[in-house]
mmCIF file of C-alpha atoms in Angstrom:
data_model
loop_
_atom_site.group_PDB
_atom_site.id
_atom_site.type_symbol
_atom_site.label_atom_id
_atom_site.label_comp_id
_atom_site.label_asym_id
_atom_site.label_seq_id
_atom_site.Cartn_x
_atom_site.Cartn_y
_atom_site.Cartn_z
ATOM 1 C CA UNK L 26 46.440 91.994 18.799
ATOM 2 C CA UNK L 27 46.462 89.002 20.897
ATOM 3 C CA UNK L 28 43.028 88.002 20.196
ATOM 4 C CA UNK L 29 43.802 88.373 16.539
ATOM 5 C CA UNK L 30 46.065 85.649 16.923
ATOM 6 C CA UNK L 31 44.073 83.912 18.865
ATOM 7 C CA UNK L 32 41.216 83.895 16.558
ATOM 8 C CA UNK L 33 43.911 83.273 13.700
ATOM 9 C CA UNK L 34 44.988 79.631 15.514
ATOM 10 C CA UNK L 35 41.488 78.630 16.182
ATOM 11 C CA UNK L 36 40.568 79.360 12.600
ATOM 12 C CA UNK L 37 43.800 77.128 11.746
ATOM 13 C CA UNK L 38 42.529 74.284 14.018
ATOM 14 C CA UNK L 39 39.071 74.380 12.730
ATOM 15 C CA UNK L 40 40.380 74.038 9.061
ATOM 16 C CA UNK L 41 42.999 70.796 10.537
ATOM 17 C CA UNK L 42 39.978 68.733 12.033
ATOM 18 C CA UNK L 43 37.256 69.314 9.226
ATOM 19 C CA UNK L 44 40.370 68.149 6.877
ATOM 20 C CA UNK L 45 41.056 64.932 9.036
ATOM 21 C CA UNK L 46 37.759 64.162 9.488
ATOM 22 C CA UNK L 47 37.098 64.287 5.604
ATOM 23 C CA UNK L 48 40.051 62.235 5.210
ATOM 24 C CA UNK L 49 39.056 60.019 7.897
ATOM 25 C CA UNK L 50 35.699 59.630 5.915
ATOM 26 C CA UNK L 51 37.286 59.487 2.872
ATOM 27 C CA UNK L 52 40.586 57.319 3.653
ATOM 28 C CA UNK L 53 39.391 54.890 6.737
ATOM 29 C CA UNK L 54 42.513 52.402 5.640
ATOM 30 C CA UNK L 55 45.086 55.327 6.451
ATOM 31 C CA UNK L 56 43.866 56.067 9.962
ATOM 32 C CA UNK L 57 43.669 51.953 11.162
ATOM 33 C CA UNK L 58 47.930 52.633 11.776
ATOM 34 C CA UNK L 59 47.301 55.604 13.761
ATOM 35 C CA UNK L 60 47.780 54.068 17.498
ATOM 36 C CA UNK L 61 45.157 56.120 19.874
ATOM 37 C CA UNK L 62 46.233 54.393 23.020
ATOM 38 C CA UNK L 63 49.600 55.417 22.840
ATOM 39 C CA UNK L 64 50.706 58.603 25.472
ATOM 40 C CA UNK L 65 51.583 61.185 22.814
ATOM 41 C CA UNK L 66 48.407 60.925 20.938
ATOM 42 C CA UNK L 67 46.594 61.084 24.142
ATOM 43 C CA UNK L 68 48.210 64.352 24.760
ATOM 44 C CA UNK L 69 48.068 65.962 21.592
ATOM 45 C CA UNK L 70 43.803 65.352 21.604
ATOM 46 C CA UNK L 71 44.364 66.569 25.448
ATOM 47 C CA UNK L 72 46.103 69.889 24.311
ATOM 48 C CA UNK L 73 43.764 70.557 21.249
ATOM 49 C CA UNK L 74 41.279 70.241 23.447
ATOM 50 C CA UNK L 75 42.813 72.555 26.247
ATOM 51 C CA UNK L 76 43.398 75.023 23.513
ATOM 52 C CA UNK L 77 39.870 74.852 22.110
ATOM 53 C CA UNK L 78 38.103 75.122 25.546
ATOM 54 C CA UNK L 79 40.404 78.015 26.468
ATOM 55 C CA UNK L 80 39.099 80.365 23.074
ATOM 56 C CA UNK L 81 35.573 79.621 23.356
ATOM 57 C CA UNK L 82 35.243 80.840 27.344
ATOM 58 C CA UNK L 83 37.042 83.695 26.159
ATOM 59 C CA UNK L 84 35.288 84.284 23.217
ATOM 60 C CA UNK L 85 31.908 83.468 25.552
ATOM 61 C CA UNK L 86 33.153 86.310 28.310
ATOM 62 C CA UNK L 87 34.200 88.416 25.404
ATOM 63 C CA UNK L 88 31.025 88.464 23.383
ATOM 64 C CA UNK L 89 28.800 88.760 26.086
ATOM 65 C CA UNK L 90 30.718 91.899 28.322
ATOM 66 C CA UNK L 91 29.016 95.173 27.975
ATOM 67 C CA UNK L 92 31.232 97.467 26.524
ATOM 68 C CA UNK L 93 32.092 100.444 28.902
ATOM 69 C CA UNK L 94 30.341 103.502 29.299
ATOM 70 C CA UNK L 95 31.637 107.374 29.392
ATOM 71 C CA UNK L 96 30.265 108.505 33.313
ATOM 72 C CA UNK L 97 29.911 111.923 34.664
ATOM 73 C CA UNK L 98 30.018 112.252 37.826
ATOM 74 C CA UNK L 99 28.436 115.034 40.529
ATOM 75 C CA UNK L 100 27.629 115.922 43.329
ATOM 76 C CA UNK L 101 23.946 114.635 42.409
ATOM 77 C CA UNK L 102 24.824 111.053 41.142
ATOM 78 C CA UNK L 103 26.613 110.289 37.603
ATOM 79 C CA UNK L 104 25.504 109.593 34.476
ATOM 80 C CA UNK L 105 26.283 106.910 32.109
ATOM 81 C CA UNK L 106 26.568 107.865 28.563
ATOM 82 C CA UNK L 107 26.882 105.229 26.047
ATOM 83 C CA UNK L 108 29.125 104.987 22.590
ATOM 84 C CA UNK L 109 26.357 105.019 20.550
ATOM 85 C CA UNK L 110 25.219 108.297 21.439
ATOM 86 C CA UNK L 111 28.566 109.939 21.491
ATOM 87 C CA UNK L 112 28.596 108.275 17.625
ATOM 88 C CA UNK L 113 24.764 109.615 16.877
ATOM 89 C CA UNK L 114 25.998 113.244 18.523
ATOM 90 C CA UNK L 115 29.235 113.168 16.261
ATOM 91 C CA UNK L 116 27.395 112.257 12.882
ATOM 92 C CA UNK L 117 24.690 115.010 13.874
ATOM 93 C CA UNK L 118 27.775 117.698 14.139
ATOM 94 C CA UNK L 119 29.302 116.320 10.865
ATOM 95 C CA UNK L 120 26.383 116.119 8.863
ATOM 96 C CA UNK L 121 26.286 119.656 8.647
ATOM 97 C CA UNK L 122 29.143 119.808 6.432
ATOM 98 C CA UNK L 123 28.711 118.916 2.609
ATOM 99 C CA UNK L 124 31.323 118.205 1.952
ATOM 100 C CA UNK L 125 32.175 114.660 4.545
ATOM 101 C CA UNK L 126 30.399 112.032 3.345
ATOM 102 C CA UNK L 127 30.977 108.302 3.990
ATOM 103 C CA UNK L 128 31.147 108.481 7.679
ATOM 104 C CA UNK L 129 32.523 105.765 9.802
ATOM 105 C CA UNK L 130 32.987 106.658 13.460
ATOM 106 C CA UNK L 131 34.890 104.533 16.356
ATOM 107 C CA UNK L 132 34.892 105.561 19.807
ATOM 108 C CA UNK L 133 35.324 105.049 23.356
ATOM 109 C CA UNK L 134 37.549 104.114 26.157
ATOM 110 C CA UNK L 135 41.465 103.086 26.229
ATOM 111 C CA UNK L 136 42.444 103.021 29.349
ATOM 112 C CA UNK L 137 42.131 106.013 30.954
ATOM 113 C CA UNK L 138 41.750 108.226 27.692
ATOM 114 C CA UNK L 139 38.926 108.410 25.632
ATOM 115 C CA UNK L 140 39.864 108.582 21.919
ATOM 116 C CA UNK L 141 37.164 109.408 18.819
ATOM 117 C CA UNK L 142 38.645 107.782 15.476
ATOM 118 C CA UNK L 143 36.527 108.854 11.947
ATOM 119 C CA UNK L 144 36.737 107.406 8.884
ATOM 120 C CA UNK L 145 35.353 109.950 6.059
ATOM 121 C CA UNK L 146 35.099 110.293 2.441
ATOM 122 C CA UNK L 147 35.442 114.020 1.326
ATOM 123 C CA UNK L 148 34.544 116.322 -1.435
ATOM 124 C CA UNK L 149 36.908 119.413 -0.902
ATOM 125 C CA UNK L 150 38.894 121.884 -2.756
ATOM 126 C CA UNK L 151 40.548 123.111 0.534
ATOM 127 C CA UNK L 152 43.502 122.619 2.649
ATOM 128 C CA UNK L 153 43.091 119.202 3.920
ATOM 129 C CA UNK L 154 45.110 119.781 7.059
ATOM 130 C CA UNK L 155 42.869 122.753 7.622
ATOM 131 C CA UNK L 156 39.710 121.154 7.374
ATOM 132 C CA UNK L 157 41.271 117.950 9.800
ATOM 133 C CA UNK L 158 41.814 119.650 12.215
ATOM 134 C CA UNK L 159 38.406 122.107 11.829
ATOM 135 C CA UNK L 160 36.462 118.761 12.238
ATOM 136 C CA UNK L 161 38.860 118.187 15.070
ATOM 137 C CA UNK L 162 38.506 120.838 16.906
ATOM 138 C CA UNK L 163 34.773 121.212 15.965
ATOM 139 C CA UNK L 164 34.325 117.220 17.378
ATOM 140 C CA UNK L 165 36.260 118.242 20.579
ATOM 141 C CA UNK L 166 34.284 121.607 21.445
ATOM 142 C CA UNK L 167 31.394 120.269 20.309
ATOM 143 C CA UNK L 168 31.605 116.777 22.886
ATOM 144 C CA UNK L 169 32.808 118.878 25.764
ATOM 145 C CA UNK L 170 30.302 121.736 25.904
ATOM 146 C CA UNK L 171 27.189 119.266 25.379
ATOM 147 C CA UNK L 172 28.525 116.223 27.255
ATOM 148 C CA UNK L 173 31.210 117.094 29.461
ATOM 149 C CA UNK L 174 33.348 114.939 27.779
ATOM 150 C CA UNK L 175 37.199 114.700 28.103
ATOM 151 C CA UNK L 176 38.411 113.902 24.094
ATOM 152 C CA UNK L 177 42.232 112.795 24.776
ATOM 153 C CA UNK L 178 42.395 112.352 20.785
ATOM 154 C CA UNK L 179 40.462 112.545 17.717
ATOM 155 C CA UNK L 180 41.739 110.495 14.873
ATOM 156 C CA UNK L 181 40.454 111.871 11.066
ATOM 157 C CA UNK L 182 41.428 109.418 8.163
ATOM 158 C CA UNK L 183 40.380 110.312 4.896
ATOM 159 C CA UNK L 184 39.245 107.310 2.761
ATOM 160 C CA UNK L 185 38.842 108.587 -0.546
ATOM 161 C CA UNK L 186 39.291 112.261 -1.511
ATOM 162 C CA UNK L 187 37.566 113.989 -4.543
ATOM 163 C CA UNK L 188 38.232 117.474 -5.732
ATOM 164 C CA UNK L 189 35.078 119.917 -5.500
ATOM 165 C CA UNK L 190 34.407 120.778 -9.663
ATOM 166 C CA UNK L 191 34.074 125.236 -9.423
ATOM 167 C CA UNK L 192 30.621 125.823 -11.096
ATOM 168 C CA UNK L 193 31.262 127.471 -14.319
ATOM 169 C CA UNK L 194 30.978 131.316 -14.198
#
């Protein structure tokens, strides 16, 4: 959340200077009263600065960190596997069904827990809580048996939900 406002202010100030400096162009006559040796001006550019150096090293660390892998770990070494196979192993499993379509998968690690969120489209004429938590549980068995991987929670949001039409008899 805090790097949502971040980005928000930065945004904000980006949208302030271009507008000044167009008005600057624009307008010269307006901006002859400004007086730029004064302190408080000085430490207004000094703070806007400050602010703007501040978001781009974190958005520099930020866009360049490697996002963290699951590890196993035995008695032999460990083994690093990465989100995007978790994601490829978790489409393969859904894919299956006919009815899921629209898949959108999130994963990896919060903390200490590892958490799977899906995002789905569905053609069903089913329970919906049944079939949530049958992709649940069929996500879950499905990571631990063929990656030894802990699932703390999977998250199933259906985006749009259309009712399976019973061929005609």
């Amino acid at each position: 959340m805090i790097k949502k406002i971040i980005f928000f202010f930065a945004w904000i100030g980006i949208f302030v200077i271009s507008v000044i400096g167009v008005a600057y162009i624009a307008m010269p006559k307006y901006f002859v009263t400004v007086d730029t040796s004064s302190l408080l001006f000085k430490l207004t550019i000094l703070n806007v600065a400050l602010v703007y150096m501040f978001i781009s090293i974190l958005k520099l660390f930020s866009n360049f960190s490697k996002e963290e892998d699951y590890v196993i770990k035995n008695e032999y070494g460990s083994v690093h596997i990465s989100t995007d196979t978790v994601k490829n192993l978790i489409r393969e499993i859904l894919s299956k069904d006919r009815d899921i379509k629209g898949l959108k998968i999130d994963c990896g690690n919060k903390g200490k827990k590892y958490f799977v969120k899906i995002n789905l489209d569905m053609l069903s004429n089913s329970s919906l809580s049944t079939k949530t938590t049958d992709i649940q549980s069929l996500i879950k068995d499905n990571l631990e048996e063929k990656l030894d991987l802990k699932v703390d929670y999977i998250e199933v949001k259906i985006s749009k939900l259309s009712i399976k039409k019973d061929p005609v008899e």
